[in-house]
PDB file of C-alpha atoms and ligand atoms in Angstrom:
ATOM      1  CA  UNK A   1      23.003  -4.914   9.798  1.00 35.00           C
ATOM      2  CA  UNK A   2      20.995  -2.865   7.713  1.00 36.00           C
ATOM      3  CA  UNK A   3      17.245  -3.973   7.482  1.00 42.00           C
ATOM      4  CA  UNK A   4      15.931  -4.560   4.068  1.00 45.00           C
ATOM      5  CA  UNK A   5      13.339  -1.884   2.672  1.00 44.00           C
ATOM      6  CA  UNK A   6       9.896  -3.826   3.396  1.00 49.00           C
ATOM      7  CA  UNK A   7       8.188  -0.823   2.473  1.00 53.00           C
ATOM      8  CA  UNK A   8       5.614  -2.669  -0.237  1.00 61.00           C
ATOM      9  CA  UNK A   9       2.557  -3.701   1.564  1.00 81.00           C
ATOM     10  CA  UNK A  10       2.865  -7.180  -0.487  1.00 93.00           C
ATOM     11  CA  UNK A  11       4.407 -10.263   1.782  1.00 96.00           C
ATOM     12  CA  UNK A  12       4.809 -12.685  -0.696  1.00 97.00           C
ATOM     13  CA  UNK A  13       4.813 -16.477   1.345  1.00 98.00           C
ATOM     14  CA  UNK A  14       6.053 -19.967  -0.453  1.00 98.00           C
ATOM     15  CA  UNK A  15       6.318 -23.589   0.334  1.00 98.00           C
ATOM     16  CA  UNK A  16       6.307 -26.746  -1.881  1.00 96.00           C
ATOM     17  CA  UNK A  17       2.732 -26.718  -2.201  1.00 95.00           C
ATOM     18  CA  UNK A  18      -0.039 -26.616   0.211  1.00 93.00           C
ATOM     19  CA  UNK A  19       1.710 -26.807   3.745  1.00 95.00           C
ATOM     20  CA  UNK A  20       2.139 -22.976   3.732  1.00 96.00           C
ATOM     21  CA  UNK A  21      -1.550 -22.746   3.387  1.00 93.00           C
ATOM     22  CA  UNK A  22      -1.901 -23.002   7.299  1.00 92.00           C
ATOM     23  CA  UNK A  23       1.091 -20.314   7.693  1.00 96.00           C
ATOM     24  CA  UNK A  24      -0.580 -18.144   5.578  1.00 94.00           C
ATOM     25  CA  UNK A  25      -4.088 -18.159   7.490  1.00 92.00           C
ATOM     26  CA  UNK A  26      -1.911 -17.403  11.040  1.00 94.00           C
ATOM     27  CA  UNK A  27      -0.390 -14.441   8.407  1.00 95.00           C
ATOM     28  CA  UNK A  28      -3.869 -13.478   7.396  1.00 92.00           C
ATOM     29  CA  UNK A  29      -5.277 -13.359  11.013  1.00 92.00           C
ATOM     30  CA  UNK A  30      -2.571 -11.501  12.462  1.00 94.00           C
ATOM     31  CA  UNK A  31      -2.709  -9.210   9.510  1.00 93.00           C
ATOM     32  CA  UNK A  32      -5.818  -8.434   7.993  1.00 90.00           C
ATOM     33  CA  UNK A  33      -5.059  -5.760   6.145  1.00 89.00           C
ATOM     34  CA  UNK A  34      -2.076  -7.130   4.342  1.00 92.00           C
ATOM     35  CA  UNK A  35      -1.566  -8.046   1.242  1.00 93.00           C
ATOM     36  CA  UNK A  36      -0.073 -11.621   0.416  1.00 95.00           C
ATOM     37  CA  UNK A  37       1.005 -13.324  -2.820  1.00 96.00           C
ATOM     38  CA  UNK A  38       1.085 -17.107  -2.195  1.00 96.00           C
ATOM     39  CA  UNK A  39       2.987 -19.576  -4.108  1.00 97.00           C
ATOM     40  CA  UNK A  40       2.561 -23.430  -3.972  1.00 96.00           C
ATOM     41  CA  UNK A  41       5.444 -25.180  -6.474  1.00 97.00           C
ATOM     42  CA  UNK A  42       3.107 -28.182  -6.643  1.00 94.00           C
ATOM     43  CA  UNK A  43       5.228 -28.992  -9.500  1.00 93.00           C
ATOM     44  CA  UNK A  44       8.249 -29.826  -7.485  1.00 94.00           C
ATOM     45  CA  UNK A  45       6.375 -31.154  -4.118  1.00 93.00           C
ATOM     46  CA  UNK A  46       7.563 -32.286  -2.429  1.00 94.00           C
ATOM     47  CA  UNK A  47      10.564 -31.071  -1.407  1.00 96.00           C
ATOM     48  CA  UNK A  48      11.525 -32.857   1.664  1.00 94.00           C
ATOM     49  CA  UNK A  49      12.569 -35.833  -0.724  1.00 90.00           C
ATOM     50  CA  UNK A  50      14.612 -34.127  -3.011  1.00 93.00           C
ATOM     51  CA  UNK A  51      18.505 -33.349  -3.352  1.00 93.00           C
ATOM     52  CA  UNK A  52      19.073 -29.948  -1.615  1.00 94.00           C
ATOM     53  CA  UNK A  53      20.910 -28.304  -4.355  1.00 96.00           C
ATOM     54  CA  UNK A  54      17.191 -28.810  -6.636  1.00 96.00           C
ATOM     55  CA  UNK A  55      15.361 -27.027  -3.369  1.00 97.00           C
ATOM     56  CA  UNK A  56      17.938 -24.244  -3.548  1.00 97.00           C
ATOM     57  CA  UNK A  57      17.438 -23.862  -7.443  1.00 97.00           C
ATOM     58  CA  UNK A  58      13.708 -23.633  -6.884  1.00 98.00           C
ATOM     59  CA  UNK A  59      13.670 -21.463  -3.900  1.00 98.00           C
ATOM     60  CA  UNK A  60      15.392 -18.782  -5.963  1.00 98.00           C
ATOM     61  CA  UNK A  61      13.227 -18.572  -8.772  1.00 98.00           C
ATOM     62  CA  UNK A  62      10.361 -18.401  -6.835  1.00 98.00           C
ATOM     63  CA  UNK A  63      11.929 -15.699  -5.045  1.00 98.00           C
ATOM     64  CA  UNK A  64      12.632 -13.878  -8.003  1.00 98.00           C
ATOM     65  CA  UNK A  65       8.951 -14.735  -9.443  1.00 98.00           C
ATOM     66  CA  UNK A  66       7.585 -12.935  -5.841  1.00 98.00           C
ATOM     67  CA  UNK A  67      10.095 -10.274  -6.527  1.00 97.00           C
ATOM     68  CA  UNK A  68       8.924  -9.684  -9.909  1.00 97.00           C
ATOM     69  CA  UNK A  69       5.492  -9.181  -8.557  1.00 96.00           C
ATOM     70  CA  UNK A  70       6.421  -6.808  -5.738  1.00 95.00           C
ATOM     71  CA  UNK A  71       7.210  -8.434  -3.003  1.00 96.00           C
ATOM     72  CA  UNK A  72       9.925  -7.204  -0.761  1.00 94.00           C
ATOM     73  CA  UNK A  73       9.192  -9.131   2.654  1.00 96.00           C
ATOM     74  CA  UNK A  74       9.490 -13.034   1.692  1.00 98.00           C
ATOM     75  CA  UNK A  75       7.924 -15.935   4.284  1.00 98.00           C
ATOM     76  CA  UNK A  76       9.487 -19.271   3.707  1.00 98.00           C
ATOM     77  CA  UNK A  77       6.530 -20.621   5.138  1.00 98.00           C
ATOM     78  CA  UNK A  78       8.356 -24.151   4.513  1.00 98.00           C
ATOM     79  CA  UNK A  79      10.658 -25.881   6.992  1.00 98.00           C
ATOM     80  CA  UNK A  80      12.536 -28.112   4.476  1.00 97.00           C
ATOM     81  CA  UNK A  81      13.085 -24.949   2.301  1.00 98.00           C
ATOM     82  CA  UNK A  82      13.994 -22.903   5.216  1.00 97.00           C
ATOM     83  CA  UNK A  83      16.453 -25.151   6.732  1.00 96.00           C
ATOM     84  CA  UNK A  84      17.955 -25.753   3.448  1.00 96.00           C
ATOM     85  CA  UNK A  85      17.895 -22.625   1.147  1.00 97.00           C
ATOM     86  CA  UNK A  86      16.981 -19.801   3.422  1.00 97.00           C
ATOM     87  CA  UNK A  87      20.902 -18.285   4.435  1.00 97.00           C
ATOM     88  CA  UNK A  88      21.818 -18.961   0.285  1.00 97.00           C
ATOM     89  CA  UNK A  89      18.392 -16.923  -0.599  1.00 98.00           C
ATOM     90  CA  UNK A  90      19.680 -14.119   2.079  1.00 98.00           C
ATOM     91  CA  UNK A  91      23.227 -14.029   0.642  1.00 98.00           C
ATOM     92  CA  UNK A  92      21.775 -14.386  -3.103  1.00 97.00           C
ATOM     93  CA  UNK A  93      18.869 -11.555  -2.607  1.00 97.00           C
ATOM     94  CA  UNK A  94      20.369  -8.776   0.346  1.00 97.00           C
ATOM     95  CA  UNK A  95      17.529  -6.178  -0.516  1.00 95.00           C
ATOM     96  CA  UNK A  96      14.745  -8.252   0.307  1.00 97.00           C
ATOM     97  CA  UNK A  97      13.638  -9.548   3.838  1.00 96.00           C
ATOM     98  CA  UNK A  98      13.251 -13.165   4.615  1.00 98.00           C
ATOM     99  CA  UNK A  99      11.115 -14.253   7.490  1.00 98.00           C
ATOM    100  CA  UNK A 100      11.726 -18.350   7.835  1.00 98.00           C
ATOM    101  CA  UNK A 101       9.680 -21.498   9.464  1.00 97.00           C
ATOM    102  CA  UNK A 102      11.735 -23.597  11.564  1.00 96.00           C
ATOM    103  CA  UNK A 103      10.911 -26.886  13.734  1.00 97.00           C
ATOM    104  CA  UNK A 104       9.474 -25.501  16.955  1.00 97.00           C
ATOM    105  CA  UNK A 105      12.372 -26.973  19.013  1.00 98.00           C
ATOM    106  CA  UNK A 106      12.486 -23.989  21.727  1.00 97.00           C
ATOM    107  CA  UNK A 107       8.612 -23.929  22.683  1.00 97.00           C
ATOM    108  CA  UNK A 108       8.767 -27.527  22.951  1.00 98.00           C
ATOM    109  CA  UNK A 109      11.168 -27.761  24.969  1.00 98.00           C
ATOM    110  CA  UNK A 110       9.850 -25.217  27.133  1.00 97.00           C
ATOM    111  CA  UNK A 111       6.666 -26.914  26.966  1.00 97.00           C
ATOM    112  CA  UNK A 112       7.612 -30.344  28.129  1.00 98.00           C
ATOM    113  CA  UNK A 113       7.176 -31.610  31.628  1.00 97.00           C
ATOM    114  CA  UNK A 114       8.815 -35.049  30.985  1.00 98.00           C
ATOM    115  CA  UNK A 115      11.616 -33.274  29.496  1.00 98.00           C
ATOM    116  CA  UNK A 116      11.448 -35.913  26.615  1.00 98.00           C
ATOM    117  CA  UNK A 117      10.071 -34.591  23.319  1.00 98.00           C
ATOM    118  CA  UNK A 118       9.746 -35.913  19.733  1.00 98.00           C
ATOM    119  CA  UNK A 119      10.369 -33.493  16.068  1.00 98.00           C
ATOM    120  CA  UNK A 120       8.379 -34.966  12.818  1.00 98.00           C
ATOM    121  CA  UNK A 121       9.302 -33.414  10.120  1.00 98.00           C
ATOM    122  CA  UNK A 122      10.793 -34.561   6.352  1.00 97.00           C
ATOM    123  CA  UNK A 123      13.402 -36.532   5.650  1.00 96.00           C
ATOM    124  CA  UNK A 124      15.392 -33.611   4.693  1.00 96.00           C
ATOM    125  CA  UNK A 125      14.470 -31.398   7.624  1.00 97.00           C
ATOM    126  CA  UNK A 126      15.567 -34.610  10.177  1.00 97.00           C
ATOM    127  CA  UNK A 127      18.854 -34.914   8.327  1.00 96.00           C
ATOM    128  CA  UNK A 128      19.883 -31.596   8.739  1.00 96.00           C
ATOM    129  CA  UNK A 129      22.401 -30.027  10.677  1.00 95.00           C
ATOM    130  CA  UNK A 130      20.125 -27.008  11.216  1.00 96.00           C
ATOM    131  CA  UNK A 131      17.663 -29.036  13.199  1.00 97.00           C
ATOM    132  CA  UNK A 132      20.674 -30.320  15.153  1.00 97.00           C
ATOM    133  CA  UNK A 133      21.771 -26.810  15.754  1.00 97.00           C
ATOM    134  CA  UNK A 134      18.061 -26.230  16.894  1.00 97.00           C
ATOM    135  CA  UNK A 135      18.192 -29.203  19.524  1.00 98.00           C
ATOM    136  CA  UNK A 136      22.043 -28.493  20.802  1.00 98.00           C
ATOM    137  CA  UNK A 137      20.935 -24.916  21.045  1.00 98.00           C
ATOM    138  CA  UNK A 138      17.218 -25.223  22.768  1.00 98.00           C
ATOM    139  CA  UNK A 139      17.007 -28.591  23.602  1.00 98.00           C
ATOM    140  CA  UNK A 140      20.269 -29.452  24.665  1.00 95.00           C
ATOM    141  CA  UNK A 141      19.002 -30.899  28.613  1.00 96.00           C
ATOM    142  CA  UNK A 142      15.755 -32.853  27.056  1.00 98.00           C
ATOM    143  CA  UNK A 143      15.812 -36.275  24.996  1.00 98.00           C
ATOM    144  CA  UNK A 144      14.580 -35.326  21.409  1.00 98.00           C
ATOM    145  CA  UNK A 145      13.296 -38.341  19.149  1.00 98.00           C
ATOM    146  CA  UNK A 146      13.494 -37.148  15.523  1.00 98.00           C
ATOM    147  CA  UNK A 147      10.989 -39.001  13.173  1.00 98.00           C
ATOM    148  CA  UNK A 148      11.581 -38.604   9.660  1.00 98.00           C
ATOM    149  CA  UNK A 149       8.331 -38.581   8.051  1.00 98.00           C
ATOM    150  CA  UNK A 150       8.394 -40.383   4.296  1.00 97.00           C
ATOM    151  CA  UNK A 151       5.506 -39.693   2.094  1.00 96.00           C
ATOM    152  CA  UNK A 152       3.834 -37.845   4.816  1.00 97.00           C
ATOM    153  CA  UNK A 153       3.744 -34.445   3.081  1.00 96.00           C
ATOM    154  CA  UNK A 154       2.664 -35.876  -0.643  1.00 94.00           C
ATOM    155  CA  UNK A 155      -0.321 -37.869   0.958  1.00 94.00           C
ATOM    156  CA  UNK A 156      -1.417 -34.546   2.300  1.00 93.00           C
ATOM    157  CA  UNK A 157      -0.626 -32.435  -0.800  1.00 92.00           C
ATOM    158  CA  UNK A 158      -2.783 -35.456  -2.345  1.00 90.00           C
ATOM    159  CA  UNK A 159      -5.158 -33.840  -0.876  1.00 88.00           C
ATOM    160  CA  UNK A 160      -5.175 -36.891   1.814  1.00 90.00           C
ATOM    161  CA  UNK A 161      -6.106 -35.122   5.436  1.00 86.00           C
ATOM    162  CA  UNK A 162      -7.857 -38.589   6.912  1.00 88.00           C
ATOM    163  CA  UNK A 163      -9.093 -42.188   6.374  1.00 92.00           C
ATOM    164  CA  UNK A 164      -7.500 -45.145   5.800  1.00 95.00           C
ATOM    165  CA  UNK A 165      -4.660 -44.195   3.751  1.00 95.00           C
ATOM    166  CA  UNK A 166      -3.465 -41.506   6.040  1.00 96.00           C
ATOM    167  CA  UNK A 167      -3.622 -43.892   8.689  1.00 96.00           C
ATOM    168  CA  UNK A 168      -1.149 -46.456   7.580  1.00 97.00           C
ATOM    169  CA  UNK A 169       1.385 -43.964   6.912  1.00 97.00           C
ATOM    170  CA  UNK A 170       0.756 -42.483  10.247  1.00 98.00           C
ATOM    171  CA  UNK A 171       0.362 -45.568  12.479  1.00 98.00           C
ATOM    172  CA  UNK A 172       4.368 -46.751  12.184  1.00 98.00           C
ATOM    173  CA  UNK A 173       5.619 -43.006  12.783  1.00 98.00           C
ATOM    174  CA  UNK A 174       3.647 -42.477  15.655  1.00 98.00           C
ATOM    175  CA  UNK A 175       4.329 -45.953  17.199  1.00 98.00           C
ATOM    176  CA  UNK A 176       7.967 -44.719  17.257  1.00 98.00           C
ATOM    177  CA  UNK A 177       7.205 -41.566  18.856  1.00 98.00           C
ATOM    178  CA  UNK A 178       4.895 -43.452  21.550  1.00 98.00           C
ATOM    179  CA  UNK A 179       8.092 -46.332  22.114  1.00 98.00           C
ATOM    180  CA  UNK A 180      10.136 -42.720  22.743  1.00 98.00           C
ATOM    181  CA  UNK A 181       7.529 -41.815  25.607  1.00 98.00           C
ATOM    182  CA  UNK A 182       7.397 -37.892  24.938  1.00 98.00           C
ATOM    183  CA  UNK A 183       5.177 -35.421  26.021  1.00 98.00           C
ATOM    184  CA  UNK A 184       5.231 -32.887  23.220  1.00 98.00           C
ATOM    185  CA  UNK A 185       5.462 -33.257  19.618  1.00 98.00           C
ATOM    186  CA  UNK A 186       6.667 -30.643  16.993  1.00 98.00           C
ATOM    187  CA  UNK A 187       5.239 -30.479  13.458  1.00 98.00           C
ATOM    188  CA  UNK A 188       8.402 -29.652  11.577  1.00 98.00           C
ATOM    189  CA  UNK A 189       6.560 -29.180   8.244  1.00 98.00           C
ATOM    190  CA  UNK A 190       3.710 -26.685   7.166  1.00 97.00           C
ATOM    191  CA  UNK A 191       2.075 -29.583   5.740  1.00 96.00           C
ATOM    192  CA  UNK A 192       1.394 -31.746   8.906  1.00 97.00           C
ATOM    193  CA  UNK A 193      -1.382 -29.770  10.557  1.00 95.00           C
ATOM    194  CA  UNK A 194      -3.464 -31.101   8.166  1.00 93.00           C
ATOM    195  CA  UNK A 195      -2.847 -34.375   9.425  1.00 96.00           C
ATOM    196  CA  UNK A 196      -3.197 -33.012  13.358  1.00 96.00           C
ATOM    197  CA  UNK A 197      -6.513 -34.928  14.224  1.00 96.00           C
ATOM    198  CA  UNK A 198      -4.873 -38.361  12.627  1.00 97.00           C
ATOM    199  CA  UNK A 199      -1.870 -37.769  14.963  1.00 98.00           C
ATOM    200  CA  UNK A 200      -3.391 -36.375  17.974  1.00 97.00           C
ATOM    201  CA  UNK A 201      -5.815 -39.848  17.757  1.00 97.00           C
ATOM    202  CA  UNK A 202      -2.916 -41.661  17.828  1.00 98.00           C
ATOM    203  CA  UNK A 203      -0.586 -40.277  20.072  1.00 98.00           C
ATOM    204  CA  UNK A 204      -3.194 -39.800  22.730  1.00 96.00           C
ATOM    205  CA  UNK A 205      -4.422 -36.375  24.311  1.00 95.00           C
ATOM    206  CA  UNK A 206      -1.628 -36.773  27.162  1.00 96.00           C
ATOM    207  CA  UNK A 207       0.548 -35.336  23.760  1.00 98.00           C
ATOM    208  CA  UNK A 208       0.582 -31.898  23.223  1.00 98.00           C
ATOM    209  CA  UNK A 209       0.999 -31.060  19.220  1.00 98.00           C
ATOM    210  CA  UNK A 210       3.333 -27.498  18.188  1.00 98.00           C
ATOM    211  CA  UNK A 211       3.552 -26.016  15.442  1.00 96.00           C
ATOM    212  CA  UNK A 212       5.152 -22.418  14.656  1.00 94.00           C
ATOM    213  CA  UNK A 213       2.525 -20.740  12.410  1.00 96.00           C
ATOM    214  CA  UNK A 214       1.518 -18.160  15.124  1.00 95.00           C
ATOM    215  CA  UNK A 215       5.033 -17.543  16.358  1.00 96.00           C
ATOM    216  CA  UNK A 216       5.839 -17.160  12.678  1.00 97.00           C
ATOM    217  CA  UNK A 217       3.158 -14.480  11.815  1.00 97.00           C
ATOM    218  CA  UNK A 218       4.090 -12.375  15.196  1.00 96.00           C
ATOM    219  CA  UNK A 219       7.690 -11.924  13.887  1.00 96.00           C
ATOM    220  CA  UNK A 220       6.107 -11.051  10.357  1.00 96.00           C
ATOM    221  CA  UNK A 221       4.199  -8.239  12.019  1.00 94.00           C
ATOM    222  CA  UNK A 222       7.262  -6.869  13.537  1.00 93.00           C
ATOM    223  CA  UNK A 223       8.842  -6.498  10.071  1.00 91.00           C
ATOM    224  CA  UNK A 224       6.301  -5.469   8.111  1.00 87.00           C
ATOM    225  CA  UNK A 225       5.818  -1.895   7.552  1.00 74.00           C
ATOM    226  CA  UNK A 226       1.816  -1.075   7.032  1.00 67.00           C
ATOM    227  CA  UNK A 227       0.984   0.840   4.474  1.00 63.00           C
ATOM    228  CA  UNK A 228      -1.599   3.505   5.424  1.00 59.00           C
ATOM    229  CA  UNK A 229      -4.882   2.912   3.625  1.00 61.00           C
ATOM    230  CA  UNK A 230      -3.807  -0.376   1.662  1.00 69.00           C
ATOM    231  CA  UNK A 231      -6.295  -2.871   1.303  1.00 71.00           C
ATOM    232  CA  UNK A 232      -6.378  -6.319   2.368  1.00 78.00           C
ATOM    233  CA  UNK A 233      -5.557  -8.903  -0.743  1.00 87.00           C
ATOM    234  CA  UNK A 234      -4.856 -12.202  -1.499  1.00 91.00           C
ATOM    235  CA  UNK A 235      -3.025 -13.927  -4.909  1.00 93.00           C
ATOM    236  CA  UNK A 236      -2.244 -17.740  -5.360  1.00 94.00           C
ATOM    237  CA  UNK A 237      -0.117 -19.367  -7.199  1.00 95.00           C
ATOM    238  CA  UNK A 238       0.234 -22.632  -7.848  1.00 95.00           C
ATOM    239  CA  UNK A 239       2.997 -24.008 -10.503  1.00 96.00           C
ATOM    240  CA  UNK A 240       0.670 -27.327 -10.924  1.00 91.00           C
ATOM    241  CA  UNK A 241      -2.553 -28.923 -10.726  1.00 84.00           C
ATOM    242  CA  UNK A 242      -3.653 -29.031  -7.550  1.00 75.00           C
ATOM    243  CA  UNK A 243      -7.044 -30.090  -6.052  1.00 76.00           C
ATOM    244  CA  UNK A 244      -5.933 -30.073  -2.536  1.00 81.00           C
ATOM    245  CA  UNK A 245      -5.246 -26.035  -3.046  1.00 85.00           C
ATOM    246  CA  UNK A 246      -8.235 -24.890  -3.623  1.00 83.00           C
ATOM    247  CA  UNK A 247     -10.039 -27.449  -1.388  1.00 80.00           C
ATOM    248  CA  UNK A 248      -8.222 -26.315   1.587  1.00 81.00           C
ATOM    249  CA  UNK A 249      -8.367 -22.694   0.543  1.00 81.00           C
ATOM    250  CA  UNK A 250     -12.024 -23.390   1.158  1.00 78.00           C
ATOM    251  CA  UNK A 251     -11.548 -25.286   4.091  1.00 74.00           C
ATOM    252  CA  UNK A 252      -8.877 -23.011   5.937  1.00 67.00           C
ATOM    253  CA  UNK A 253      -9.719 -19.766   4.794  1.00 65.00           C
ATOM    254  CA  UNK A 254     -13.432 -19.829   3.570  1.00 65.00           C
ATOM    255  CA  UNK A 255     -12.198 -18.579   0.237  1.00 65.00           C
ATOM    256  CA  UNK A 256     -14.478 -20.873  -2.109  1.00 63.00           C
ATOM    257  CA  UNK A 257     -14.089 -17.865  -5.076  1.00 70.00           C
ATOM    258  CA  UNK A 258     -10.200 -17.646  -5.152  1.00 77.00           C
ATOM    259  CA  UNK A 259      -8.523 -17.889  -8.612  1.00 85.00           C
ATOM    260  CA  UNK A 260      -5.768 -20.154  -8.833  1.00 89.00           C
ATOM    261  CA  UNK A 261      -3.255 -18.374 -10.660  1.00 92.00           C
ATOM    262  CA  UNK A 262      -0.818 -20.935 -12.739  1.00 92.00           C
ATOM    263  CA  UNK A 263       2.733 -19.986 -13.225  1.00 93.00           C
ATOM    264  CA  UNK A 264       5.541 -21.795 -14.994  1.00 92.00           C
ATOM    265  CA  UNK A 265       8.750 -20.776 -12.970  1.00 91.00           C
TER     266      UNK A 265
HETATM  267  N1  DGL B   1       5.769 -28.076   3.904  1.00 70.53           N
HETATM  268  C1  DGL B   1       7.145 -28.294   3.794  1.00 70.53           C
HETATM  269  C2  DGL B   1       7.884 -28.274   5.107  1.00 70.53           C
HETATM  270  O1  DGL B   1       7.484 -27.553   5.995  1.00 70.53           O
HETATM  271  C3  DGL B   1       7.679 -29.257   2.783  1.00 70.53           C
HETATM  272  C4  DGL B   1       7.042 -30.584   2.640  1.00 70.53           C
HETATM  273  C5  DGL B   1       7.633 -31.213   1.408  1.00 70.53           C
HETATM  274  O2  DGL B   1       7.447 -30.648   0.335  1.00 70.53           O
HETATM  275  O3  DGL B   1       8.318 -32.242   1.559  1.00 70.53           O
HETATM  276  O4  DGL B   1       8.895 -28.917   5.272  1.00 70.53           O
END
């Protein structure tokens, strides 16, 4: 196969709102001098709890909205849109390159001692058959617990990282994954490292938490093609109000003065 020209220094990344935030900084660390165009549809978050054929719809006008502003190299940096919309947006868009985030399945499994791991993620990413091609492929000798996570994601694009209220959404999920007596837990959405303190404190420090952003932005450096001389930039886009943008564009990236572009798409 053919690889797509990435030859435009802009990567554009995407999720349903902020969860792509922490794919981007791994992005932004392993390549400073890119440029990025980030999109949160806040509007539509989150996405995990919709019908797949509305994730699909959105996916590709996003795309075509990064397209339209010159991006040729495309980071899903969203499990549930990934696992759901990511071999329709390769079919749909063959000149552009698409660089996914899946459930961390393989390093977990690689990872665990006990051979017994657990996979939170939405309830979209848990039903579907591309996380059970994940497990039968990589995990296919260990006992995998999948937690569906409900309401996980909007308390955190709430702008919800602690407290009380995180808490009692936690405390239930993470009993189940303690009753399944794993070793190593995957964060199968962008959005739950936001949450990793709340879940390490209750799963213990005998758990070990992964999550994919690194892994994600090494195989974006080995597709991207450097421009010589561009400069380093950042855009965001958000297609809604959101507080918990720019507070964790502060927070994650140190970025107090970025502009929050609004799009309608
Ligand atoms: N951050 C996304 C993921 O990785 C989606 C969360 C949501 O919108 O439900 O799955």
């Amino acid at each position: 196969m053919t690889p797509a020209n990435t030859s435009s220094p802009l990567i554009g990344a995407f999720d349903s709102g902020v969860g792509g935030l922490t794919v981007l900084d791994a992005l932004r660390r392993r390549l400073p001098q890119a440029q990025f165009v980030y999109l949160g549809d806040v509007a539509c978050a989150p996405y995990g709890e919709r019908e797949p054929a509305d994730v699909v719809d959105r996916c590709h006008r996003i795309v075509a909205h990064l397209a339209s502003l010159g991006a040729r190299l495309i980071v899903v940096a969203c499990n549930t849109a990934t696992v759901t919309a990511i071999a329709e947006l390769r079919r749909r868009w063959p000149d552009l390159r698409f660089v996914g985030v899946e459930p961390g399945v393989k390093p977990a499994a690689m990872h665990s001692r006990s051979r017994r791991i657990a996979v939170m993620a939405t309830p979209a990413t848990a039903a579907s058959p591309r996380l059970r091609d994940l497990i039968a492929k990589f995990a296919n000798d260990v006992h995998v617990h999948v937690q569906p996570c409900p309401g996980l994601a909007a308390l955190i694009e709430d702008g919800v990282h602690g407290g009380s209220a995180l808490h009692a959404t936690l405390a239930p999920l993470c009993d189940a994954i303690r009753r399944a007596d794993v070793d190593t837990v995957v964060l199968g959405c962008t959005h739950y490292p936001f949450a990793a303190d709340a879940i390490r404190a209750l799963l213990g420090p005998q758990v070990t938490l992964v999550d994919t952003a690194t892994a994600v932005a090494e195989r974006v450096a080995t597709v991207h093609s450097q421009t010589e001389g561009s400069l380093p930039g950042l855009r965001v886009i958000s297609t809604g109000d959101s507080g918990a943008m720019a507070l964790l564009l502060s927070r994650c990236h140190h970025l107090e003065q970025v502009t929050i572009e609004r799009a309608s798409i």
